[in-house]
Amino acid sequence: MAAIFMCKTAISAYLEEYLSPFLCGYGKGFSAQHALLAMLEKWRISLDKGGYGGGVLMDLSKAFDTLNHELLIAKLYAYGFDKKAVLLIKSYLTDRWQRTKINTSYSSWYELLIGVPQGSVLGPLFFNLFINDLFFVVKTNICNYTDDNTLYTSDMNLDIMMNKLECAAKNAIEWFSFNGMNLNAKKCHLIVCGHKFENMICTVDNSQVIESPVVKLLGIQIDSELKFDRYIETICKKASQKLNALSRLCAIIPFYRRKMLMQAFFNSQFSYCPLVWMCHSRHINNKINNLHFRALRMVYADELSTFEELLKKDDSVTIHHRNLQFLVIEMFKVIKGISPLFMEHIFTKNVNVYSGNVSASTRSKSYFYNNVNPKKVNYGLETLRSLGPKVWNMIPNELKDETISLSVFKNKIKKWTPSSCPCRLCKDFIPYLGFI
């Protein structure tokens, strides 16, 4: 086992300069949230200018089980692995057998001629290496996480954008065919964002894919307006059901177990990809806060205190404020250079044009450059690239020190409660005047 881990470490270190920066699956410091943010922020930039964004969600059948061993070995040669290393990996992949058991009956033994060993530490690494050249073949961007691949692009002209998507889909299908991977064209989906008067149709593998108003990608429901109210409504419904179950147990379980169950039943519902959906409506924010208030009342058996008093008693913050904490943690990762490279296009560092280094004079206040001149609220003002630098400027200066570690920053930021947040969820709304 130790030898396998050493082999994985050596292969990962060697392939680091060759793997695409958009290959988000199984990479250290990468997550599904990063893959989605790269796509959504690119769409929002185009939509804010009056353009369009679109993507084709491609479904592969049994992707891990269809990798050709001989082709994988050939790709290892192409990436510069020497003969001894390739022979070692070949011996690891070959002479593997499997059979199926149903009750007390067994099938015959069959040798595995394709596929990577699942459940192994090397399997995901080999899969990433195998699909890496897809990023060089397809001319559009790819939202990738493991075997989920979404081709996406944006343009000011709708017809040009659709043509880009069709060409990219054609190139991707040819690559899948040449590499022995099976595309299920009937399960592909198309989403198009932007103002238009008709539903769009894209040709994928000789099949007509009609635009869907809502698609599910990496567990997140994405609609054509990039509003996540429907997705969060689903989360709130699940959280409410969990709280109903917790309410039946509150009278017979001790306090520490009630608090632990609240973490598992409620907080965990809002922990997946929070930066993707954090710019939602005030109506949804009120619904989340009401559920949170209800959960705290049950945990502390307190029906008299206000929501703010219960938060103080719990030493916690609202879900929205917690999302703001996640936002500045991600920006701190960009500073430390441990975030995916494409995140630097969302959070642009303020660089001194004379020295080429981050300006020391602006480090405390303007570490990130806000280059957004929004024309629309949803696609310009309420975006991570616009909101992030403003929220970063709100945190204490001692937390902006580059010398502190990520773990220390995370511990300290949990105690920070944002005040005068610039987002519309935190602003007061006065009828006939708007947000103040």
mmCIF file of C-alpha atoms in Angstrom, residues 17-395:
data_model
loop_
_atom_site.group_PDB
_atom_site.id
_atom_site.type_symbol
_atom_site.label_atom_id
_atom_site.label_comp_id
_atom_site.label_asym_id
_atom_site.label_seq_id
_atom_site.Cartn_x
_atom_site.Cartn_y
_atom_site.Cartn_z
ATOM 1 C CA GLU A 17 2.540 20.817 -15.376
ATOM 2 C CA TYR A 18 0.696 18.824 -18.056
ATOM 3 C CA LEU A 19 -2.826 18.516 -16.661
ATOM 4 C CA SER A 20 -5.343 21.191 -17.635
ATOM 5 C CA PRO A 21 -6.071 23.778 -14.905
ATOM 6 C CA PHE A 22 -9.793 23.240 -15.624
ATOM 7 C CA LEU A 23 -9.582 19.547 -14.716
ATOM 8 C CA CYS A 24 -11.329 19.880 -11.351
ATOM 9 C CA GLY A 25 -11.983 16.251 -10.468
ATOM 10 C CA TYR A 26 -9.655 14.608 -7.914
ATOM 11 C CA GLY A 27 -7.208 17.517 -7.900
ATOM 12 C CA LYS A 28 -5.820 18.881 -4.653
ATOM 13 C CA GLY A 29 -7.565 22.146 -3.812
ATOM 14 C CA PHE A 30 -10.201 21.617 -6.527
ATOM 15 C CA SER A 31 -13.908 21.042 -5.978
ATOM 16 C CA ALA A 32 -17.208 20.944 -7.853
ATOM 17 C CA GLN A 33 -17.788 24.499 -6.628
ATOM 18 C CA HIS A 34 -14.704 25.730 -8.494
ATOM 19 C CA ALA A 35 -15.833 24.090 -11.742
ATOM 20 C CA LEU A 36 -19.278 25.687 -11.483
ATOM 21 C CA LEU A 37 -17.965 29.144 -10.523
ATOM 22 C CA ALA A 38 -15.645 29.298 -13.536
ATOM 23 C CA MET A 39 -18.617 28.664 -15.839
ATOM 24 C CA LEU A 40 -21.231 30.817 -14.103
ATOM 25 C CA GLU A 41 -19.023 33.883 -13.701
ATOM 26 C CA LYS A 42 -18.090 33.738 -17.387
ATOM 27 C CA TRP A 43 -21.770 33.630 -18.295
ATOM 28 C CA ARG A 44 -22.585 36.527 -15.965
ATOM 29 C CA ILE A 45 -19.923 38.718 -17.577
ATOM 30 C CA SER A 46 -21.549 38.180 -20.969
ATOM 31 C CA LEU A 47 -25.107 38.589 -19.680
ATOM 32 C CA ASP A 48 -24.217 41.842 -17.935
ATOM 33 C CA LYS A 49 -23.173 43.232 -21.322
ATOM 34 C CA GLY A 50 -26.394 42.057 -22.968
ATOM 35 C CA GLY A 51 -24.887 38.896 -24.447
ATOM 36 C CA TYR A 52 -25.534 35.193 -24.054
ATOM 37 C CA GLY A 53 -24.140 32.156 -22.296
ATOM 38 C CA GLY A 54 -24.796 28.520 -23.028
ATOM 39 C CA GLY A 55 -23.676 25.012 -22.260
ATOM 40 C CA VAL A 56 -24.149 21.419 -23.393
ATOM 41 C CA LEU A 57 -24.223 18.880 -20.566
ATOM 42 C CA MET A 58 -22.731 15.641 -21.878
ATOM 43 C CA ASP A 59 -23.497 12.267 -20.325
ATOM 44 C CA LEU A 60 -20.941 9.463 -20.559
ATOM 45 C CA SER A 61 -21.960 5.861 -19.974
ATOM 46 C CA LYS A 62 -19.751 4.011 -17.459
ATOM 47 C CA ALA A 63 -16.808 6.326 -18.086
ATOM 48 C CA PHE A 64 -14.460 4.663 -15.601
ATOM 49 C CA ASP A 65 -15.217 1.187 -16.923
ATOM 50 C CA THR A 66 -14.468 1.954 -20.581
ATOM 51 C CA LEU A 67 -10.876 3.238 -20.423
ATOM 52 C CA ASN A 68 -8.742 1.272 -22.875
ATOM 53 C CA HIS A 69 -5.561 -0.014 -21.220
ATOM 54 C CA GLU A 70 -3.445 0.060 -24.372
ATOM 55 C CA LEU A 71 -4.491 3.634 -25.125
ATOM 56 C CA LEU A 72 -3.750 4.653 -21.542
ATOM 57 C CA ILE A 73 -0.268 3.151 -21.843
ATOM 58 C CA ALA A 74 0.233 5.050 -25.124
ATOM 59 C CA LYS A 75 -0.750 8.301 -23.436
ATOM 60 C CA LEU A 76 1.738 7.629 -20.639
ATOM 61 C CA TYR A 77 4.448 7.358 -23.313
ATOM 62 C CA ALA A 78 3.201 10.582 -24.909
ATOM 63 C CA TYR A 79 3.509 12.422 -21.600
ATOM 64 C CA GLY A 80 7.130 11.344 -21.255
ATOM 65 C CA PHE A 81 7.020 8.360 -18.878
ATOM 66 C CA ASP A 82 10.044 6.109 -19.413
ATOM 67 C CA LYS A 83 9.737 2.452 -20.371
ATOM 68 C CA LYS A 84 10.270 1.024 -16.877
ATOM 69 C CA ALA A 85 7.579 3.247 -15.369
ATOM 70 C CA VAL A 86 5.132 2.344 -18.137
ATOM 71 C CA LEU A 87 5.796 -1.389 -17.714
ATOM 72 C CA LEU A 88 5.208 -1.053 -13.977
ATOM 73 C CA ILE A 89 1.851 0.643 -14.563
ATOM 74 C CA LYS A 90 0.937 -1.911 -17.231
ATOM 75 C CA SER A 91 1.549 -4.753 -14.815
ATOM 76 C CA TYR A 92 -0.665 -2.965 -12.295
ATOM 77 C CA LEU A 93 -3.555 -2.786 -14.797
ATOM 78 C CA THR A 94 -3.301 -6.227 -16.400
ATOM 79 C CA ASP A 95 -4.133 -9.722 -15.158
ATOM 80 C CA ARG A 96 -7.112 -8.566 -13.124
ATOM 81 C CA TRP A 97 -10.186 -10.818 -12.998
ATOM 82 C CA GLN A 98 -13.708 -10.405 -11.717
ATOM 83 C CA ARG A 99 -16.942 -12.335 -11.320
ATOM 84 C CA THR A 100 -20.446 -11.644 -10.061
ATOM 85 C CA LYS A 101 -22.117 -13.188 -7.020
ATOM 86 C CA ILE A 102 -25.918 -13.447 -6.668
ATOM 87 C CA ASN A 103 -26.928 -15.078 -3.407
ATOM 88 C CA THR A 104 -24.893 -18.301 -3.455
ATOM 89 C CA SER A 105 -24.339 -18.438 -7.222
ATOM 90 C CA TYR A 106 -21.226 -17.181 -9.015
ATOM 91 C CA SER A 107 -20.611 -16.244 -12.627
ATOM 92 C CA SER A 108 -17.533 -17.282 -14.572
ATOM 93 C CA TRP A 109 -14.288 -15.365 -14.140
ATOM 94 C CA TYR A 110 -13.572 -12.703 -16.762
ATOM 95 C CA GLU A 111 -10.360 -10.777 -17.301
ATOM 96 C CA LEU A 112 -10.600 -6.978 -17.111
ATOM 97 C CA LEU A 113 -9.312 -5.606 -20.409
ATOM 98 C CA ILE A 114 -10.674 -2.056 -20.003
ATOM 99 C CA GLY A 115 -11.362 0.327 -17.141
ATOM 100 C CA VAL A 116 -9.358 1.588 -14.193
ATOM 101 C CA PRO A 117 -9.524 -0.116 -10.788
ATOM 102 C CA GLN A 118 -12.216 1.779 -8.862
ATOM 103 C CA GLY A 119 -11.647 2.367 -5.186
ATOM 104 C CA SER A 120 -7.890 2.609 -5.742
ATOM 105 C CA VAL A 121 -5.740 5.699 -5.273
ATOM 106 C CA LEU A 122 -4.346 5.434 -8.807
ATOM 107 C CA GLY A 123 -7.687 4.983 -10.600
ATOM 108 C CA PRO A 124 -8.782 8.675 -10.438
ATOM 109 C CA LEU A 125 -5.298 9.845 -11.427
ATOM 110 C CA PHE A 126 -5.267 7.603 -14.502
ATOM 111 C CA PHE A 127 -8.757 8.802 -15.424
ATOM 112 C CA ASN A 128 -7.636 12.452 -15.298
ATOM 113 C CA LEU A 129 -4.600 11.637 -17.419
ATOM 114 C CA PHE A 130 -6.778 9.783 -19.928
ATOM 115 C CA ILE A 131 -9.251 12.641 -20.530
ATOM 116 C CA ASN A 132 -6.736 15.482 -20.238
ATOM 117 C CA ASP A 133 -6.208 15.879 -23.998
ATOM 118 C CA LEU A 134 -9.950 16.503 -24.403
ATOM 119 C CA PHE A 135 -9.219 20.049 -23.209
ATOM 120 C CA PHE A 136 -6.815 20.565 -26.126
ATOM 121 C CA VAL A 137 -9.280 19.221 -28.719
ATOM 122 C CA VAL A 138 -12.379 21.180 -27.683
ATOM 123 C CA LYS A 139 -12.062 24.895 -28.423
ATOM 124 C CA THR A 140 -14.662 26.054 -25.880
ATOM 125 C CA ASN A 141 -14.376 25.899 -22.106
ATOM 126 C CA ILE A 142 -15.237 22.685 -20.263
ATOM 127 C CA CYS A 143 -16.862 22.535 -16.843
ATOM 128 C CA ASN A 144 -15.291 19.272 -15.715
ATOM 129 C CA TYR A 145 -15.597 17.290 -12.544
ATOM 130 C CA THR A 146 -14.648 13.599 -12.758
ATOM 131 C CA ASP A 147 -16.770 12.145 -15.610
ATOM 132 C CA ASP A 148 -19.131 15.148 -15.866
ATOM 133 C CA ASN A 149 -18.200 17.332 -18.820
ATOM 134 C CA THR A 150 -20.169 20.417 -19.813
ATOM 135 C CA LEU A 151 -19.088 22.372 -22.871
ATOM 136 C CA TYR A 152 -19.829 26.046 -22.335
ATOM 137 C CA THR A 153 -19.152 29.392 -23.979
ATOM 138 C CA SER A 154 -20.532 32.932 -24.274
ATOM 139 C CA ASP A 155 -20.912 35.529 -26.985
ATOM 140 C CA MET A 156 -22.715 38.759 -27.764
ATOM 141 C CA ASN A 157 -24.376 37.070 -30.749
ATOM 142 C CA LEU A 158 -26.750 34.160 -30.068
ATOM 143 C CA ASP A 159 -26.206 32.418 -33.401
ATOM 144 C CA ILE A 160 -22.420 32.587 -33.067
ATOM 145 C CA MET A 161 -22.610 31.156 -29.572
ATOM 146 C CA MET A 162 -24.818 28.246 -30.660
ATOM 147 C CA ASN A 163 -22.446 27.544 -33.553
ATOM 148 C CA LYS A 164 -19.532 27.437 -31.094
ATOM 149 C CA LEU A 165 -21.394 24.923 -28.942
ATOM 150 C CA GLU A 166 -22.266 22.674 -31.891
ATOM 151 C CA CYS A 167 -18.670 22.701 -33.166
ATOM 152 C CA ALA A 168 -17.385 21.952 -29.676
ATOM 153 C CA ALA A 169 -19.886 19.112 -29.275
ATOM 154 C CA LYS A 170 -18.802 17.652 -32.604
ATOM 155 C CA ASN A 171 -15.121 17.743 -31.598
ATOM 156 C CA ALA A 172 -15.897 16.227 -28.209
ATOM 157 C CA ILE A 173 -17.945 13.406 -29.739
ATOM 158 C CA GLU A 174 -15.110 12.579 -32.140
ATOM 159 C CA TRP A 175 -12.694 12.499 -29.201
ATOM 160 C CA PHE A 176 -15.002 10.206 -27.209
ATOM 161 C CA SER A 177 -15.286 7.873 -30.208
ATOM 162 C CA PHE A 178 -11.527 7.744 -30.842
ATOM 163 C CA ASN A 179 -10.883 7.078 -27.142
ATOM 164 C CA GLY A 180 -13.463 4.339 -26.736
ATOM 165 C CA MET A 181 -15.845 6.280 -24.490
ATOM 166 C CA ASN A 182 -19.598 6.088 -24.942
ATOM 167 C CA LEU A 183 -21.697 9.258 -25.104
ATOM 168 C CA ASN A 184 -25.378 8.919 -24.278
ATOM 169 C CA ALA A 185 -26.738 11.636 -26.583
ATOM 170 C CA LYS A 186 -30.320 11.131 -25.369
ATOM 171 C CA LYS A 187 -29.283 12.214 -21.877
ATOM 172 C CA CYS A 188 -27.469 15.352 -22.998
ATOM 173 C CA HIS A 189 -28.998 18.699 -22.064
ATOM 174 C CA LEU A 190 -28.754 22.254 -23.384
ATOM 175 C CA ILE A 191 -29.077 25.461 -21.375
ATOM 176 C CA VAL A 192 -29.002 28.950 -22.887
ATOM 177 C CA CYS A 193 -28.934 32.145 -20.809
ATOM 178 C CA GLY A 194 -29.886 35.549 -22.148
ATOM 179 C CA HIS A 195 -32.878 37.401 -23.544
ATOM 180 C CA LYS A 196 -34.370 35.624 -26.560
ATOM 181 C CA PHE A 197 -37.767 34.877 -28.108
ATOM 182 C CA GLU A 198 -37.530 31.167 -28.913
ATOM 183 C CA ASN A 199 -36.180 27.924 -27.510
ATOM 184 C CA MET A 200 -32.814 26.964 -28.948
ATOM 185 C CA ILE A 201 -31.875 23.579 -30.422
ATOM 186 C CA CYS A 202 -28.382 22.097 -30.607
ATOM 187 C CA THR A 203 -27.286 19.083 -32.666
ATOM 188 C CA VAL A 204 -25.350 16.544 -30.599
ATOM 189 C CA ASP A 205 -24.312 13.266 -32.246
ATOM 190 C CA ASN A 206 -27.075 13.583 -34.877
ATOM 191 C CA SER A 207 -29.658 14.123 -32.132
ATOM 192 C CA GLN A 208 -31.601 17.324 -31.606
ATOM 193 C CA VAL A 209 -31.201 18.593 -28.048
ATOM 194 C CA ILE A 210 -33.847 21.153 -27.109
ATOM 195 C CA GLU A 211 -33.022 23.869 -24.603
ATOM 196 C CA SER A 212 -34.103 23.139 -21.022
ATOM 197 C CA PRO A 213 -35.167 25.994 -18.721
ATOM 198 C CA VAL A 214 -33.548 24.195 -15.757
ATOM 199 C CA VAL A 215 -30.713 21.663 -15.724
ATOM 200 C CA LYS A 216 -29.027 19.774 -12.908
ATOM 201 C CA LEU A 217 -25.248 19.902 -12.981
ATOM 202 C CA LEU A 218 -23.001 18.512 -10.239
ATOM 203 C CA GLY A 219 -25.966 18.383 -7.864
ATOM 204 C CA ILE A 220 -26.998 22.025 -8.434
ATOM 205 C CA GLN A 221 -30.130 23.118 -10.292
ATOM 206 C CA ILE A 222 -29.201 25.886 -12.736
ATOM 207 C CA ASP A 223 -31.900 27.887 -14.506
ATOM 208 C CA SER A 224 -31.538 30.071 -17.577
ATOM 209 C CA GLU A 225 -31.721 33.274 -15.478
ATOM 210 C CA LEU A 226 -28.974 32.060 -13.111
ATOM 211 C CA LYS A 227 -31.284 32.490 -10.139
ATOM 212 C CA PHE A 228 -31.059 29.672 -7.641
ATOM 213 C CA ASP A 229 -34.343 30.192 -5.814
ATOM 214 C CA ARG A 230 -35.800 26.915 -7.067
ATOM 215 C CA TYR A 231 -32.727 24.976 -5.942
ATOM 216 C CA ILE A 232 -32.705 26.603 -2.491
ATOM 217 C CA GLU A 233 -36.452 26.008 -2.171
ATOM 218 C CA THR A 234 -35.663 22.306 -2.522
ATOM 219 C CA ILE A 235 -32.934 22.542 0.120
ATOM 220 C CA CYS A 236 -35.279 24.400 2.481
ATOM 221 C CA LYS A 237 -37.908 21.717 2.033
ATOM 222 C CA LYS A 238 -35.406 19.011 2.949
ATOM 223 C CA ALA A 239 -34.170 21.018 5.935
ATOM 224 C CA SER A 240 -37.761 21.511 7.126
ATOM 225 C CA GLN A 241 -38.416 17.781 6.953
ATOM 226 C CA LYS A 242 -35.274 17.120 8.975
ATOM 227 C CA LEU A 243 -36.348 19.661 11.589
ATOM 228 C CA ASN A 244 -39.755 17.987 11.832
ATOM 229 C CA ALA A 245 -37.973 14.764 12.716
ATOM 230 C CA LEU A 246 -35.753 16.594 15.216
ATOM 231 C CA SER A 247 -38.759 18.214 16.906
ATOM 232 C CA ARG A 248 -40.103 14.776 17.842
ATOM 233 C CA LEU A 249 -36.829 13.926 19.596
ATOM 234 C CA CYS A 250 -36.058 17.207 21.382
ATOM 235 C CA ALA A 251 -37.939 16.270 24.549
ATOM 236 C CA ILE A 252 -36.020 13.018 25.109
ATOM 237 C CA ILE A 253 -32.446 13.783 24.039
ATOM 238 C CA PRO A 254 -29.859 15.935 25.872
ATOM 239 C CA PHE A 255 -28.729 19.362 24.699
ATOM 240 C CA TYR A 256 -25.377 18.331 23.188
ATOM 241 C CA ARG A 257 -27.093 15.719 21.013
ATOM 242 C CA ARG A 258 -29.711 18.228 19.894
ATOM 243 C CA LYS A 259 -26.946 20.592 18.837
ATOM 244 C CA MET A 260 -25.103 17.817 17.024
ATOM 245 C CA LEU A 261 -28.278 16.808 15.189
ATOM 246 C CA MET A 262 -28.894 20.433 14.182
ATOM 247 C CA GLN A 263 -25.440 20.501 12.584
ATOM 248 C CA ALA A 264 -26.224 17.285 10.707
ATOM 249 C CA PHE A 265 -29.870 17.991 9.880
ATOM 250 C CA PHE A 266 -29.852 21.718 9.163
ATOM 251 C CA ASN A 267 -26.414 23.299 8.642
ATOM 252 C CA SER A 268 -25.200 20.517 6.368
ATOM 253 C CA GLN A 269 -28.069 21.171 3.939
ATOM 254 C CA PHE A 270 -26.581 24.582 3.109
ATOM 255 C CA SER A 271 -22.905 23.584 2.971
ATOM 256 C CA TYR A 272 -22.650 22.271 -0.601
ATOM 257 C CA CYS A 273 -21.285 24.810 -3.105
ATOM 258 C CA PRO A 274 -22.486 27.861 -1.117
ATOM 259 C CA LEU A 275 -20.640 30.384 -3.301
ATOM 260 C CA VAL A 276 -22.593 29.182 -6.336
ATOM 261 C CA TRP A 277 -26.021 30.100 -4.953
ATOM 262 C CA MET A 278 -25.236 32.755 -2.319
ATOM 263 C CA CYS A 279 -26.539 35.672 -4.438
ATOM 264 C CA HIS A 280 -30.209 34.719 -4.122
ATOM 265 C CA SER A 281 -33.376 36.713 -3.410
ATOM 266 C CA ARG A 282 -34.417 38.307 -0.124
ATOM 267 C CA HIS A 283 -37.498 36.069 -0.059
ATOM 268 C CA ILE A 284 -35.287 32.978 0.003
ATOM 269 C CA ASN A 285 -32.984 34.541 2.581
ATOM 270 C CA ASN A 286 -35.959 35.141 4.881
ATOM 271 C CA LYS A 287 -37.046 31.529 4.452
ATOM 272 C CA ILE A 288 -33.577 30.245 5.364
ATOM 273 C CA ASN A 289 -33.417 32.517 8.409
ATOM 274 C CA ASN A 290 -36.859 31.351 9.569
ATOM 275 C CA LEU A 291 -35.746 27.727 9.374
ATOM 276 C CA HIS A 292 -32.525 28.577 11.185
ATOM 277 C CA PHE A 293 -34.511 30.410 13.886
ATOM 278 C CA ARG A 294 -36.768 27.392 14.272
ATOM 279 C CA ALA A 295 -33.788 25.045 14.603
ATOM 280 C CA LEU A 296 -32.165 27.190 17.308
ATOM 281 C CA ARG A 297 -35.411 27.430 19.266
ATOM 282 C CA MET A 298 -35.638 23.637 19.343
ATOM 283 C CA VAL A 299 -31.990 23.114 20.288
ATOM 284 C CA TYR A 300 -32.051 25.641 23.138
ATOM 285 C CA ALA A 301 -35.689 25.012 24.121
ATOM 286 C CA ASP A 302 -36.137 28.784 24.018
ATOM 287 C CA GLU A 303 -39.312 30.271 22.570
ATOM 288 C CA LEU A 304 -38.808 33.785 23.963
ATOM 289 C CA SER A 305 -35.444 34.935 22.596
ATOM 290 C CA THR A 306 -35.084 36.635 19.238
ATOM 291 C CA PHE A 307 -33.161 35.171 16.314
ATOM 292 C CA GLU A 308 -30.219 37.511 16.997
ATOM 293 C CA GLU A 309 -30.163 36.536 20.686
ATOM 294 C CA LEU A 310 -30.177 32.836 19.855
ATOM 295 C CA LEU A 311 -27.352 33.296 17.344
ATOM 296 C CA LYS A 312 -25.311 35.003 20.035
ATOM 297 C CA LYS A 313 -26.107 32.205 22.497
ATOM 298 C CA ASP A 314 -25.090 29.633 19.879
ATOM 299 C CA ASP A 315 -21.935 31.627 19.006
ATOM 300 C CA SER A 316 -22.844 31.378 15.335
ATOM 301 C CA VAL A 317 -23.938 33.534 12.402
ATOM 302 C CA THR A 318 -26.661 33.392 9.785
ATOM 303 C CA ILE A 319 -26.255 31.168 6.734
ATOM 304 C CA HIS A 320 -25.675 34.249 4.569
ATOM 305 C CA HIS A 321 -22.939 35.569 6.861
ATOM 306 C CA ARG A 322 -21.368 32.119 6.904
ATOM 307 C CA ASN A 323 -21.347 32.209 3.097
ATOM 308 C CA LEU A 324 -19.543 35.550 3.238
ATOM 309 C CA GLN A 325 -16.943 33.878 5.469
ATOM 310 C CA PHE A 326 -16.552 31.129 2.856
ATOM 311 C CA LEU A 327 -16.119 33.843 0.228
ATOM 312 C CA VAL A 328 -13.174 35.535 1.970
ATOM 313 C CA ILE A 329 -11.621 32.114 2.709
ATOM 314 C CA GLU A 330 -11.637 31.416 -1.026
ATOM 315 C CA MET A 331 -10.064 34.810 -1.687
ATOM 316 C CA PHE A 332 -7.395 34.087 0.935
ATOM 317 C CA LYS A 333 -6.603 30.871 -0.952
ATOM 318 C CA VAL A 334 -6.078 32.959 -4.097
ATOM 319 C CA ILE A 335 -3.580 35.123 -2.194
ATOM 320 C CA LYS A 336 -1.743 32.060 -0.902
ATOM 321 C CA GLY A 337 -1.662 30.487 -4.374
ATOM 322 C CA ILE A 338 -3.503 27.332 -3.266
ATOM 323 C CA SER A 339 -6.685 27.979 -5.215
ATOM 324 C CA PRO A 340 -7.204 26.898 -8.865
ATOM 325 C CA LEU A 341 -5.505 29.316 -11.246
ATOM 326 C CA PHE A 342 -8.723 30.275 -12.997
ATOM 327 C CA MET A 343 -10.073 31.662 -9.697
ATOM 328 C CA GLU A 344 -7.597 34.522 -10.149
ATOM 329 C CA HIS A 345 -9.702 35.646 -13.113
ATOM 330 C CA ILE A 346 -12.659 36.037 -10.745
ATOM 331 C CA PHE A 347 -10.716 37.639 -7.897
ATOM 332 C CA THR A 348 -8.101 39.798 -9.590
ATOM 333 C CA LYS A 349 -5.139 40.848 -7.454
ATOM 334 C CA ASN A 350 -4.279 44.534 -7.322
ATOM 335 C CA VAL A 351 -0.797 44.609 -8.855
ATOM 336 C CA ASN A 352 1.611 47.544 -8.690
ATOM 337 C CA VAL A 353 2.389 48.451 -12.307
ATOM 338 C CA TYR A 354 5.847 49.692 -11.388
ATOM 339 C CA SER A 355 7.224 46.762 -9.423
ATOM 340 C CA GLY A 356 5.076 43.948 -10.725
ATOM 341 C CA ASN A 357 4.306 42.941 -7.139
ATOM 342 C CA VAL A 358 1.211 43.306 -5.044
ATOM 343 C CA SER A 359 1.185 46.871 -3.841
ATOM 344 C CA ALA A 360 2.225 47.099 -0.183
ATOM 345 C CA SER A 361 0.477 50.442 0.185
ATOM 346 C CA THR A 362 -2.884 48.950 -0.747
ATOM 347 C CA ARG A 363 -2.471 45.578 0.938
ATOM 348 C CA SER A 364 -4.619 46.485 3.909
ATOM 349 C CA LYS A 365 -7.491 48.003 1.930
ATOM 350 C CA SER A 366 -7.413 47.119 -1.756
ATOM 351 C CA TYR A 367 -5.632 43.809 -2.194
ATOM 352 C CA PHE A 368 -8.137 42.823 -4.873
ATOM 353 C CA TYR A 369 -8.976 44.990 -7.839
ATOM 354 C CA ASN A 370 -12.671 45.530 -8.491
ATOM 355 C CA ASN A 371 -12.797 45.941 -12.261
ATOM 356 C CA VAL A 372 -16.552 45.508 -12.519
ATOM 357 C CA ASN A 373 -18.660 48.294 -14.003
ATOM 358 C CA PRO A 374 -22.044 46.614 -13.604
ATOM 359 C CA LYS A 375 -24.939 47.380 -15.889
ATOM 360 C CA LYS A 376 -27.325 44.918 -14.240
ATOM 361 C CA VAL A 377 -27.860 43.851 -10.641
ATOM 362 C CA ASN A 378 -28.124 40.063 -11.093
ATOM 363 C CA TYR A 379 -25.256 39.709 -13.572
ATOM 364 C CA GLY A 380 -22.970 42.556 -12.567
ATOM 365 C CA LEU A 381 -23.489 43.927 -9.082
ATOM 366 C CA GLU A 382 -24.557 40.680 -7.386
ATOM 367 C CA THR A 383 -21.630 38.545 -8.558
ATOM 368 C CA LEU A 384 -18.576 37.172 -6.822
ATOM 369 C CA ARG A 385 -16.179 39.282 -8.881
ATOM 370 C CA SER A 386 -18.022 42.429 -7.736
ATOM 371 C CA LEU A 387 -18.991 41.443 -4.200
ATOM 372 C CA GLY A 388 -15.732 39.700 -3.262
ATOM 373 C CA PRO A 389 -13.369 42.736 -3.166
ATOM 374 C CA LYS A 390 -15.946 44.756 -1.204
ATOM 375 C CA VAL A 391 -16.348 42.029 1.422
ATOM 376 C CA TRP A 392 -12.567 41.530 1.597
ATOM 377 C CA ASN A 393 -12.114 45.196 2.448
ATOM 378 C CA MET A 394 -14.473 44.735 5.405
ATOM 379 C CA ILE A 395 -12.419 42.132 7.291
#
